[in-house]
PDB file of C-alpha atoms in Angstrom:
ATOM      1  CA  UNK A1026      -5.530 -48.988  49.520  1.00  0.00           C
ATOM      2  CA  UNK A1027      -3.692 -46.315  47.918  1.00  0.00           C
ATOM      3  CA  UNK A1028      -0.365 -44.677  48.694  1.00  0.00           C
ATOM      4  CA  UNK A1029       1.530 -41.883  47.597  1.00  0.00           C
ATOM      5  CA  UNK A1030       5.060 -42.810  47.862  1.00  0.00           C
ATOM      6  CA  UNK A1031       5.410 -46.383  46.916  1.00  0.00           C
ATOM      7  CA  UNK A1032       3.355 -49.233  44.919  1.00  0.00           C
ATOM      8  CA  UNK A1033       2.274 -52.546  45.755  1.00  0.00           C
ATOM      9  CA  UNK A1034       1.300 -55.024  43.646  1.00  0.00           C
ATOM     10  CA  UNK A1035       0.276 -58.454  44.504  1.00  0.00           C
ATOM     11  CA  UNK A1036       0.967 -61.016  42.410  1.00  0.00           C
ATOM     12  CA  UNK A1037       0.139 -64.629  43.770  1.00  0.00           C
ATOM     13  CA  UNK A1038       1.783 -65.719  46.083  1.00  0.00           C
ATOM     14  CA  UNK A1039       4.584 -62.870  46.014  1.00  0.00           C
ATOM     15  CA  UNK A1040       4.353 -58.495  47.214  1.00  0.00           C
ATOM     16  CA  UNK A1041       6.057 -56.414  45.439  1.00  0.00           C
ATOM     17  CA  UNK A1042       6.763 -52.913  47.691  1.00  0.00           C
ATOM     18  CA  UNK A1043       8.636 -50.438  45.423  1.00  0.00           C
ATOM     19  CA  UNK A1044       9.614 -47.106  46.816  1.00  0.00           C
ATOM     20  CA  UNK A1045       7.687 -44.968  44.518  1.00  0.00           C
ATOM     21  CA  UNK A1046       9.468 -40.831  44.485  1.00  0.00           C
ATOM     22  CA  UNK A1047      12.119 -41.363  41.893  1.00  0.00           C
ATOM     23  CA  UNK A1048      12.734 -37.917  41.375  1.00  0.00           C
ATOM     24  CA  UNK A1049      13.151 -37.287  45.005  1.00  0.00           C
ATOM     25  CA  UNK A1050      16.202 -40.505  44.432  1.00  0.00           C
ATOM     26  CA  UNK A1051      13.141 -42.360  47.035  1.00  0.00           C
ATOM     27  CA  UNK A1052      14.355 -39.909  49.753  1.00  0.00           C
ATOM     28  CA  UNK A1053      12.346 -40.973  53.123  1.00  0.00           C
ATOM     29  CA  UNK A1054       9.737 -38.805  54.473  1.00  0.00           C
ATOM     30  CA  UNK A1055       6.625 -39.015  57.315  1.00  0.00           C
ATOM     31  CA  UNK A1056       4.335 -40.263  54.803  1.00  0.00           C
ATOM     32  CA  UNK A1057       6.725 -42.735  53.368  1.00  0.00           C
ATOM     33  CA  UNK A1058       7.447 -44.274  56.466  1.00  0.00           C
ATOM     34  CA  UNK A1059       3.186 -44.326  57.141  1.00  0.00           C
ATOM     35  CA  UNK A1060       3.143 -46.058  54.089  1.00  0.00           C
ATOM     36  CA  UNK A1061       5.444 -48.652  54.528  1.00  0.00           C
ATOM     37  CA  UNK A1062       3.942 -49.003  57.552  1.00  0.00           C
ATOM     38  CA  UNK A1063       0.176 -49.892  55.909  1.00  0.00           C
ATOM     39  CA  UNK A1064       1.330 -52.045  52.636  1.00  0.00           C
ATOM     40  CA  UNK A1065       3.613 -54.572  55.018  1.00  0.00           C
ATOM     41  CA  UNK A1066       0.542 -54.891  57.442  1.00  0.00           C
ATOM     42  CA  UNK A1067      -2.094 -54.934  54.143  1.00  0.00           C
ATOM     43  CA  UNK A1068       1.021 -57.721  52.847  1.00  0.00           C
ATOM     44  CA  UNK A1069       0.794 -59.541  56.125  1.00  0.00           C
ATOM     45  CA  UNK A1070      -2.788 -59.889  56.404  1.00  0.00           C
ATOM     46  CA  UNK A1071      -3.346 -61.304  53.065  1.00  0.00           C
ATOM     47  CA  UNK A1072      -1.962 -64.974  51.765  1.00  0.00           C
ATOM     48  CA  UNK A1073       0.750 -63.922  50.011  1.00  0.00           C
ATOM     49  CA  UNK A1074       4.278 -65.716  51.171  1.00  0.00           C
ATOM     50  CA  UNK A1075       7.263 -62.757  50.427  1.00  0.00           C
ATOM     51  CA  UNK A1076       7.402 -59.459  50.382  1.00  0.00           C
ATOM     52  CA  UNK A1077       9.797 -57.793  47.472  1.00  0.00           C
ATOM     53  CA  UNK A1078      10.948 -54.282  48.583  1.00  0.00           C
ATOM     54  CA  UNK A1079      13.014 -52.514  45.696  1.00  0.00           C
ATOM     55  CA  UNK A1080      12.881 -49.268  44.479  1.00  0.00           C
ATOM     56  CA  UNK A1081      11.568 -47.313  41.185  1.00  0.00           C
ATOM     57  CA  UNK A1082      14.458 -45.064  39.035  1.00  0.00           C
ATOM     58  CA  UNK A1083      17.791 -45.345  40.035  1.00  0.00           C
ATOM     59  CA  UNK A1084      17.890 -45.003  43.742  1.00  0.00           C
ATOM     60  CA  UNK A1085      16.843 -47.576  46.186  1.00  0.00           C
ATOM     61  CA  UNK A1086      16.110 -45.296  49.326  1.00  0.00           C
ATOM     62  CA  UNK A1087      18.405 -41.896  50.055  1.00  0.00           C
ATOM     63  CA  UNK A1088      18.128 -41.384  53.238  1.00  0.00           C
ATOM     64  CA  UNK A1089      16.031 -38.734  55.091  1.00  0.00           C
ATOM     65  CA  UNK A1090      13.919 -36.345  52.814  1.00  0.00           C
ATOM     66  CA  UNK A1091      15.429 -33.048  52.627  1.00  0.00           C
ATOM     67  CA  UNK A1092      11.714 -31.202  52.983  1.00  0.00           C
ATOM     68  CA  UNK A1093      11.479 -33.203  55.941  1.00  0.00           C
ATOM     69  CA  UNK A1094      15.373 -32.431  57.249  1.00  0.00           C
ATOM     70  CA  UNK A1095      14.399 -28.869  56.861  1.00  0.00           C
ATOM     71  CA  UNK A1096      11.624 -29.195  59.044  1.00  0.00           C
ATOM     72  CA  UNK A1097      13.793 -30.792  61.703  1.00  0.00           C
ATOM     73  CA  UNK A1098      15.337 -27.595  62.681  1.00  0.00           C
ATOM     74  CA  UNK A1099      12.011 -26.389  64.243  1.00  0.00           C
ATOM     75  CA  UNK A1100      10.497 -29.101  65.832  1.00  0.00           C
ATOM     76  CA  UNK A1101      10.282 -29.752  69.860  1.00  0.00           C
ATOM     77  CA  UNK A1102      11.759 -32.103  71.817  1.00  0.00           C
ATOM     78  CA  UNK A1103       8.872 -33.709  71.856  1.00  0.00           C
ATOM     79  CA  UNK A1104       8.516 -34.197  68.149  1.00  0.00           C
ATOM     80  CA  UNK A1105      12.242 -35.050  67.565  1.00  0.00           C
ATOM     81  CA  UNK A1106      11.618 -37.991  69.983  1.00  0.00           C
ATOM     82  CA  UNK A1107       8.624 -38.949  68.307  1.00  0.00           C
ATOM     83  CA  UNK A1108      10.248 -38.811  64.607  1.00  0.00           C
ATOM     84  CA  UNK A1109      13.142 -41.003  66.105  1.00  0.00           C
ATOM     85  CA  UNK A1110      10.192 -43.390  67.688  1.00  0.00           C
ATOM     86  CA  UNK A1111       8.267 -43.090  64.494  1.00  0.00           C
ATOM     87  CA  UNK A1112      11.268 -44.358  62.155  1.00  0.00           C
ATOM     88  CA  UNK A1113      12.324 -46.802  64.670  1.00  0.00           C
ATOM     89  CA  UNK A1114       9.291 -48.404  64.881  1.00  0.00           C
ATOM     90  CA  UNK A1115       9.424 -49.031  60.731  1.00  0.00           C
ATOM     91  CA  UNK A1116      13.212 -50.595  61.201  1.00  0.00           C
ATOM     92  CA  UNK A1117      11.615 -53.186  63.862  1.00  0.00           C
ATOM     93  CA  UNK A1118       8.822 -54.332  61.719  1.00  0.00           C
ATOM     94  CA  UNK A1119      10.887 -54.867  58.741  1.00  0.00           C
ATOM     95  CA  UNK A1120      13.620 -56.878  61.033  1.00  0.00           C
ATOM     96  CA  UNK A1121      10.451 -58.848  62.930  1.00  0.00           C
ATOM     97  CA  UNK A1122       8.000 -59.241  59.791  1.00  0.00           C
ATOM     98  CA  UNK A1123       6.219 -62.545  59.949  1.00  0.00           C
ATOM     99  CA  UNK A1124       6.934 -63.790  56.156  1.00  0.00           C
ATOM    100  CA  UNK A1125      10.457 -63.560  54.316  1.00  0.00           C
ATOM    101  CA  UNK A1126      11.542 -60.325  52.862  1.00  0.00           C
ATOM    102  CA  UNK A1127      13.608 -59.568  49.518  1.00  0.00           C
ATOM    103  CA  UNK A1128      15.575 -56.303  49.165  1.00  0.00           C
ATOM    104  CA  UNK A1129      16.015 -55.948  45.485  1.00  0.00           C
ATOM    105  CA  UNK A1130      18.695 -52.878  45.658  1.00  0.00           C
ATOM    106  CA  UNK A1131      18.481 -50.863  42.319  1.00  0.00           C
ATOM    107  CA  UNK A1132      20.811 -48.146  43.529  1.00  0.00           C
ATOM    108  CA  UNK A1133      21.980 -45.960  46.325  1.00  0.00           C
ATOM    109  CA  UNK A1134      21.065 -46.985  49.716  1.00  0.00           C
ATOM    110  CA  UNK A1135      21.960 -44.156  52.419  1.00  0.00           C
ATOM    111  CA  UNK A1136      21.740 -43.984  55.754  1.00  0.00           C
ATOM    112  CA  UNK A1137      17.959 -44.897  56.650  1.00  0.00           C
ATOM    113  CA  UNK A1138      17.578 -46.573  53.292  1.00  0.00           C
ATOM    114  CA  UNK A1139      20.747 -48.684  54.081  1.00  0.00           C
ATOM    115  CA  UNK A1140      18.807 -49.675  57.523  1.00  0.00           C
ATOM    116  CA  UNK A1141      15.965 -50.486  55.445  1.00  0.00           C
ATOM    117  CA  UNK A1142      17.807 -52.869  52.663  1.00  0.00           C
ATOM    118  CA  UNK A1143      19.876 -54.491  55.078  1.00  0.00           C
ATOM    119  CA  UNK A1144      17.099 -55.067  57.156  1.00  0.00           C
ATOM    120  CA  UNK A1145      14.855 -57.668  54.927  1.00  0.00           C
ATOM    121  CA  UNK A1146      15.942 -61.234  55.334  1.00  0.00           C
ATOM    122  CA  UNK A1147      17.850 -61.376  51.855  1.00  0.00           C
ATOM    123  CA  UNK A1148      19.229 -58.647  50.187  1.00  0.00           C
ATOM    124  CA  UNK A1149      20.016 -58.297  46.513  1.00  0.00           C
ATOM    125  CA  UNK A1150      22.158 -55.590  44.383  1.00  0.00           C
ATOM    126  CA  UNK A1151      22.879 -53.988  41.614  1.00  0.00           C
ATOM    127  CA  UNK A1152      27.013 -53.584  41.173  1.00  0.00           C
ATOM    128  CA  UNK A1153      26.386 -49.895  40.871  1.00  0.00           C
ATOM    129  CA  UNK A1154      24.572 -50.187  44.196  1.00  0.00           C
ATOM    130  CA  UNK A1155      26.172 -48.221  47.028  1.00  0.00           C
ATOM    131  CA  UNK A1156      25.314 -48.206  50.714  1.00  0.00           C
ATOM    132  CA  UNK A1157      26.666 -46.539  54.128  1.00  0.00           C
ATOM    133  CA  UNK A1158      25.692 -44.095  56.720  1.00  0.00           C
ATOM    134  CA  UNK A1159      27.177 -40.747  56.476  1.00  0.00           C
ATOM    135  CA  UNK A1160      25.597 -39.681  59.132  1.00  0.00           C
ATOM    136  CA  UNK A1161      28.292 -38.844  61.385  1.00  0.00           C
ATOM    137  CA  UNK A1162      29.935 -36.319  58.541  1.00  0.00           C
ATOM    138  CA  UNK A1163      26.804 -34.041  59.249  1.00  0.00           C
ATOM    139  CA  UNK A1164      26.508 -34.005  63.250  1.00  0.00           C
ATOM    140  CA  UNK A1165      23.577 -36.445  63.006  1.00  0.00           C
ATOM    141  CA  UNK A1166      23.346 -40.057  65.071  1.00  0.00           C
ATOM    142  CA  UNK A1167      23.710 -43.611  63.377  1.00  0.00           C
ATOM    143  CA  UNK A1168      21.687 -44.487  66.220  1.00  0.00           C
ATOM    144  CA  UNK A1169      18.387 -46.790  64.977  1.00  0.00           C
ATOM    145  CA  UNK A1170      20.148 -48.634  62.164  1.00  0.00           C
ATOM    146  CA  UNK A1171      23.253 -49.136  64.692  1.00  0.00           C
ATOM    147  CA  UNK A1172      20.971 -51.881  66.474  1.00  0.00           C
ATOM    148  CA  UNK A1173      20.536 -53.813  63.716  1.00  0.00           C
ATOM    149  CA  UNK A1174      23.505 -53.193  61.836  1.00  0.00           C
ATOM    150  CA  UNK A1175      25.709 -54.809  65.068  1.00  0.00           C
ATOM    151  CA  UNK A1176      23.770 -57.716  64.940  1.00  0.00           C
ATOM    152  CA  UNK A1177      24.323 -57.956  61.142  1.00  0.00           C
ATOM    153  CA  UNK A1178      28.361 -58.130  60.524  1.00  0.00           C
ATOM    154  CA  UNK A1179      31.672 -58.005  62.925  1.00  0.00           C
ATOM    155  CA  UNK A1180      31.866 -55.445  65.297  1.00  0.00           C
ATOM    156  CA  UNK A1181      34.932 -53.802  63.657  1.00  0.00           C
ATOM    157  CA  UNK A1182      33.351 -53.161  60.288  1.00  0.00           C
ATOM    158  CA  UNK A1183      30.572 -51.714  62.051  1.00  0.00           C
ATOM    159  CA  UNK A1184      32.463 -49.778  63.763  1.00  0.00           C
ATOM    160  CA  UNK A1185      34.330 -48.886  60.693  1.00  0.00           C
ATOM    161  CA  UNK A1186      31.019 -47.731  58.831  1.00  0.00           C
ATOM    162  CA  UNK A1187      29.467 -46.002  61.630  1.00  0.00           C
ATOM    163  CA  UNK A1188      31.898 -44.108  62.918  1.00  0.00           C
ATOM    164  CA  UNK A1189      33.912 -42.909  59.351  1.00  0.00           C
ATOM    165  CA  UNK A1190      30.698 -42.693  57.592  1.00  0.00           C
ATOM    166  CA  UNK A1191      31.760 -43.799  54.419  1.00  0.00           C
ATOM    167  CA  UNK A1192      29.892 -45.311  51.211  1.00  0.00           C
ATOM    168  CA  UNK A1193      30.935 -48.825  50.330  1.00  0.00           C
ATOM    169  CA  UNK A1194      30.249 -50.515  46.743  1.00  0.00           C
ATOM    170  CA  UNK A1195      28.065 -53.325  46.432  1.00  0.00           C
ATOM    171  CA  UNK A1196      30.850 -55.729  46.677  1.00  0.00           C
ATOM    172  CA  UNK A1197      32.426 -54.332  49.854  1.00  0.00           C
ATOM    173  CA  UNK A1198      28.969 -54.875  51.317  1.00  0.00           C
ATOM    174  CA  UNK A1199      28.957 -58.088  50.351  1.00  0.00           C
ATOM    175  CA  UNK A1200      32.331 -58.951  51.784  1.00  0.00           C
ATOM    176  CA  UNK A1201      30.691 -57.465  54.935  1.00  0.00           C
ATOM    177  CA  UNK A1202      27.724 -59.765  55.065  1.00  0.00           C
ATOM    178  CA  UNK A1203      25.381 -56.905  54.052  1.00  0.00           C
ATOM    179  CA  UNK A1204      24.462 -58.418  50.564  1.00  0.00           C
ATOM    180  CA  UNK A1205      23.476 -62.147  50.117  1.00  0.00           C
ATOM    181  CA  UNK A1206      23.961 -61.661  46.139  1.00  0.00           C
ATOM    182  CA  UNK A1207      25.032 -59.245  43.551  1.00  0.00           C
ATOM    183  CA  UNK A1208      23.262 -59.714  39.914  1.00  0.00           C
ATOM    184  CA  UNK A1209      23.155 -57.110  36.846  1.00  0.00           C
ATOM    185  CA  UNK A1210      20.326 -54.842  36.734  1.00  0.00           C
ATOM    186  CA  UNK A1211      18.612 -56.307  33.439  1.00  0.00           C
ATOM    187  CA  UNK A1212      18.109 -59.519  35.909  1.00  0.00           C
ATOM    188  CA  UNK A1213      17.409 -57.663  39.542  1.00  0.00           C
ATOM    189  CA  UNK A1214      13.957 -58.605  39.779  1.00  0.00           C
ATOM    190  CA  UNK A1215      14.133 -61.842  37.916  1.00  0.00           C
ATOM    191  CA  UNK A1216      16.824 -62.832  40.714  1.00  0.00           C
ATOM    192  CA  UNK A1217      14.366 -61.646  43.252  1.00  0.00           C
ATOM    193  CA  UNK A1218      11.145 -63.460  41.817  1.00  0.00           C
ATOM    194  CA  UNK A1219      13.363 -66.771  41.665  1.00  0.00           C
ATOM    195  CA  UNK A1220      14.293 -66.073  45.370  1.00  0.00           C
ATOM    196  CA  UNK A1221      10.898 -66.059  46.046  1.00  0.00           C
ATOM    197  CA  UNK A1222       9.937 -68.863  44.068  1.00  0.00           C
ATOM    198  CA  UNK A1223      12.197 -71.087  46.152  1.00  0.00           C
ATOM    199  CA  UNK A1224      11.247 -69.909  49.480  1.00  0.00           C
ATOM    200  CA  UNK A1225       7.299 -70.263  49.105  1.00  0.00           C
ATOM    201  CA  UNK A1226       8.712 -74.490  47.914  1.00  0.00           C
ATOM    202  CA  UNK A1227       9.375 -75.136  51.604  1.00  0.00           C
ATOM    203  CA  UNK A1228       7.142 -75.479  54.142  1.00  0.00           C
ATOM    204  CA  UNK A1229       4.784 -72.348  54.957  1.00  0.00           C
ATOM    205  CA  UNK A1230       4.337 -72.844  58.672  1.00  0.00           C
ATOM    206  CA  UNK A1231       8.495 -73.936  58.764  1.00  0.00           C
ATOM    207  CA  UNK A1232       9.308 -70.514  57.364  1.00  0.00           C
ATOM    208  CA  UNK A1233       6.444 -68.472  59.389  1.00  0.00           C
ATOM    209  CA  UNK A1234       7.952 -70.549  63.125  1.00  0.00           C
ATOM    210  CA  UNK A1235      11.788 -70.120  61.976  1.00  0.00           C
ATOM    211  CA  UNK A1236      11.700 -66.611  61.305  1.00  0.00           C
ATOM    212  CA  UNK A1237       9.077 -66.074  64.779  1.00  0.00           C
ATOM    213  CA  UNK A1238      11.986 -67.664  66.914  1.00  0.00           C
ATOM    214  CA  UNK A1239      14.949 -65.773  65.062  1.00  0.00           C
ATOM    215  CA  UNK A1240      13.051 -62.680  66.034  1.00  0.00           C
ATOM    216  CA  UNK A1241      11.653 -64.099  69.823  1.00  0.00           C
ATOM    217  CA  UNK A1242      15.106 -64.648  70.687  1.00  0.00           C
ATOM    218  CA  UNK A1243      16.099 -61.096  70.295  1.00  0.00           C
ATOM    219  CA  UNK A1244      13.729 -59.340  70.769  1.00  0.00           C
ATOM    220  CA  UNK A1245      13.800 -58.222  74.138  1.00  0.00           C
ATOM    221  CA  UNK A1246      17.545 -57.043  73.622  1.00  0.00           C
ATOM    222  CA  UNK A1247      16.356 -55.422  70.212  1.00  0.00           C
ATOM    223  CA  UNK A1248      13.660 -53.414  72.252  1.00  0.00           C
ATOM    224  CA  UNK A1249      15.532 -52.231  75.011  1.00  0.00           C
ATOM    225  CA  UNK A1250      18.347 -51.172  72.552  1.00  0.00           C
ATOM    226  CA  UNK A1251      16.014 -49.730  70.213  1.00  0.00           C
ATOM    227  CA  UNK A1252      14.706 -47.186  73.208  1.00  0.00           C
ATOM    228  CA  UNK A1253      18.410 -46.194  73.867  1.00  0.00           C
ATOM    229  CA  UNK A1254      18.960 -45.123  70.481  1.00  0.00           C
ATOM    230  CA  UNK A1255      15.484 -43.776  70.167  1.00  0.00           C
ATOM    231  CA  UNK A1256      15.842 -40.785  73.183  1.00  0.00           C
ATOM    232  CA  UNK A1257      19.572 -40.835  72.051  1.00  0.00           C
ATOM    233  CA  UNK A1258      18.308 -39.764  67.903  1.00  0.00           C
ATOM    234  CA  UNK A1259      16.281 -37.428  69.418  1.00  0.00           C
ATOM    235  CA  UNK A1260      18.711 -35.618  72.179  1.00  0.00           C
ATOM    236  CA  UNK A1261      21.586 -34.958  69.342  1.00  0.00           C
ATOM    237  CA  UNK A1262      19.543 -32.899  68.038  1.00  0.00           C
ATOM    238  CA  UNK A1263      19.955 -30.582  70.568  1.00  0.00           C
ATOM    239  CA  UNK A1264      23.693 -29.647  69.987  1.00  0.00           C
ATOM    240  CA  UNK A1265      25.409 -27.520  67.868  1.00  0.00           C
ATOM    241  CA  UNK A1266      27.140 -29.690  66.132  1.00  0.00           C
ATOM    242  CA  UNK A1267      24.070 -31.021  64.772  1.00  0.00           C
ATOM    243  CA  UNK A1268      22.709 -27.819  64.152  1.00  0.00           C
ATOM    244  CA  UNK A1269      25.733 -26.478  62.361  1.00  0.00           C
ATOM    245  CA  UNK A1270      25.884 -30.333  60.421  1.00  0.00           C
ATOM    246  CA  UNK A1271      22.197 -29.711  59.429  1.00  0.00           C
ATOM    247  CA  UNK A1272      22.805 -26.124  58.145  1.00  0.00           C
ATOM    248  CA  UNK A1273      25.943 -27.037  56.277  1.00  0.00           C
ATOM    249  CA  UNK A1274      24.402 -29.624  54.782  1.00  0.00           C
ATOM    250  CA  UNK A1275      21.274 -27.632  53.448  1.00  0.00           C
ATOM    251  CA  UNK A1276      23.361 -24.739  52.476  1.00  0.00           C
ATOM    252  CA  UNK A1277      25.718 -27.547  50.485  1.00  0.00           C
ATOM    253  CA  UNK A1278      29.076 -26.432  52.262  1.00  0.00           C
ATOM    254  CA  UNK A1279      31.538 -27.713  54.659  1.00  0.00           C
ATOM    255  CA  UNK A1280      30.731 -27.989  58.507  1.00  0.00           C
ATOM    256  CA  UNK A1281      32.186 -25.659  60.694  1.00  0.00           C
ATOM    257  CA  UNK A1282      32.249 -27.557  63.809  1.00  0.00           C
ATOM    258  CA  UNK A1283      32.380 -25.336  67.206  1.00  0.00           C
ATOM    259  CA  UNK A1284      32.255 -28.832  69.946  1.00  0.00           C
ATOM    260  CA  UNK A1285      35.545 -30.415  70.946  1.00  0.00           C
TER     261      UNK A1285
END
């Protein structure tokens, strides 16, 4: 089926997912996240055995797309909480998806896109690759991606990326436990494809039951965490600080916060 903000090609055993608005640095938007949606369920139902997410130019995923951050400002509570559902929903199914997943990281990863690169079940970068979630700096909430990320690396560094919002290189994150391997660019998808290659050697139903019970046994925590941060995204932005973060961030200048 076709999509408009990503490709997927199918070769053999192996999907390749690549996050397809380069000159937008692969910035997230509603249709994005409807078409990430459709290729991983179009990748699960056919017989390939990994999915490859990367990204085309030289951003892997930038966060939230600013068409879509403008619209923000005039939506109802009622939509907010659905946008927080909708984007939620995508981090789950990434974290739960039945066959292994590759996150070939070309570039920037920000915010959402960290969530989403951290997310697959390996996760492979660039040197130049940078990742983080700013998203305190601007009044927003770290909510979604704070699920997973806790379950990811020590509670302090967390902590420490959540709450100062700061970008780390590719080899902080890998110190962290947020990269599995760092590899030049000329040989990102090479690494990838021999990733691949090694997983779909062992034992197809081994893989398909050992990721099922990774995911069984936390999933009911990851759900009833997930619908915390959910009406929690979607109540923030309701304050001023989050109006004043979104405006100052549009309008490219420094936040004048008003809440103590």
């Amino acid at each position: 089926m076709p999509y408009s903000t990503l490709k997927l090609q199918i070769s053999g055993d192996i999907a390749t997912i690549t996050l397809s608005r380069p000159e937008k640095r692969n910035a997230m938007s509603t249709e994005m996240i409807n078409d990430l949606m459709g290729a991983l369920a179009h990748v699960e139902a056919r017989s390939t055995r990994v999915a490859i997410l990367t990204g085309e130019g030289k951003a892997f995923c930038s966060g939230i797309d600013l068409a879509a951050l403008k619209a923000i400002a005039a939506q109802s509570p009622e939509e907010n909480l659905e946008d927080a559902r909708r984007f939620a929903r995508l981090l789950r199914r990434i974290w739960s998806f039945p066959k292994p997943t590759i996150a070939a990281v070309n570039g920037a990863a920000i915010a959402g896109g960290c969530g989403i690169a951290t997310l697959c079940d390996f996760t492979l970068a660039v040197p130049e690759a940078t990742f983080g979630y700013p998203e305190v700096r601007i009044g927003f909430l770290p909510a979604n991606v704070a699920i997973f990320l806790m379950r990811q690396i020590d509670e302090k560094l967390a902590r420490d990326l959540l709450l100062t919002g700061r970008i780390i290189d590719a080899a902080e994150a890998q110190r962290m436990g947020l990269v599995t391997e760092i590899t030049p660019a000329a040989d990102l998808m090479l690494a990838a494809e021999t990733l691949a290659a090694a997983l779909i050697g062992s034992s197809p139903t081994s893989l398909l039951k050992t990721k099922k019970l990774l995911c069984d046994m936390a999933a009911p925590e990851v759900d009833r965490e997930l619908e915390l941060a959910i009406a929690e995204s979607a109540q923030i932005r309701a304050t001023a600080d989050f109006r004043e973060g979104l405006a100052s961030f549009l309008e490219k200048r420094t936040p004048k916060w008003v809440s103590k």
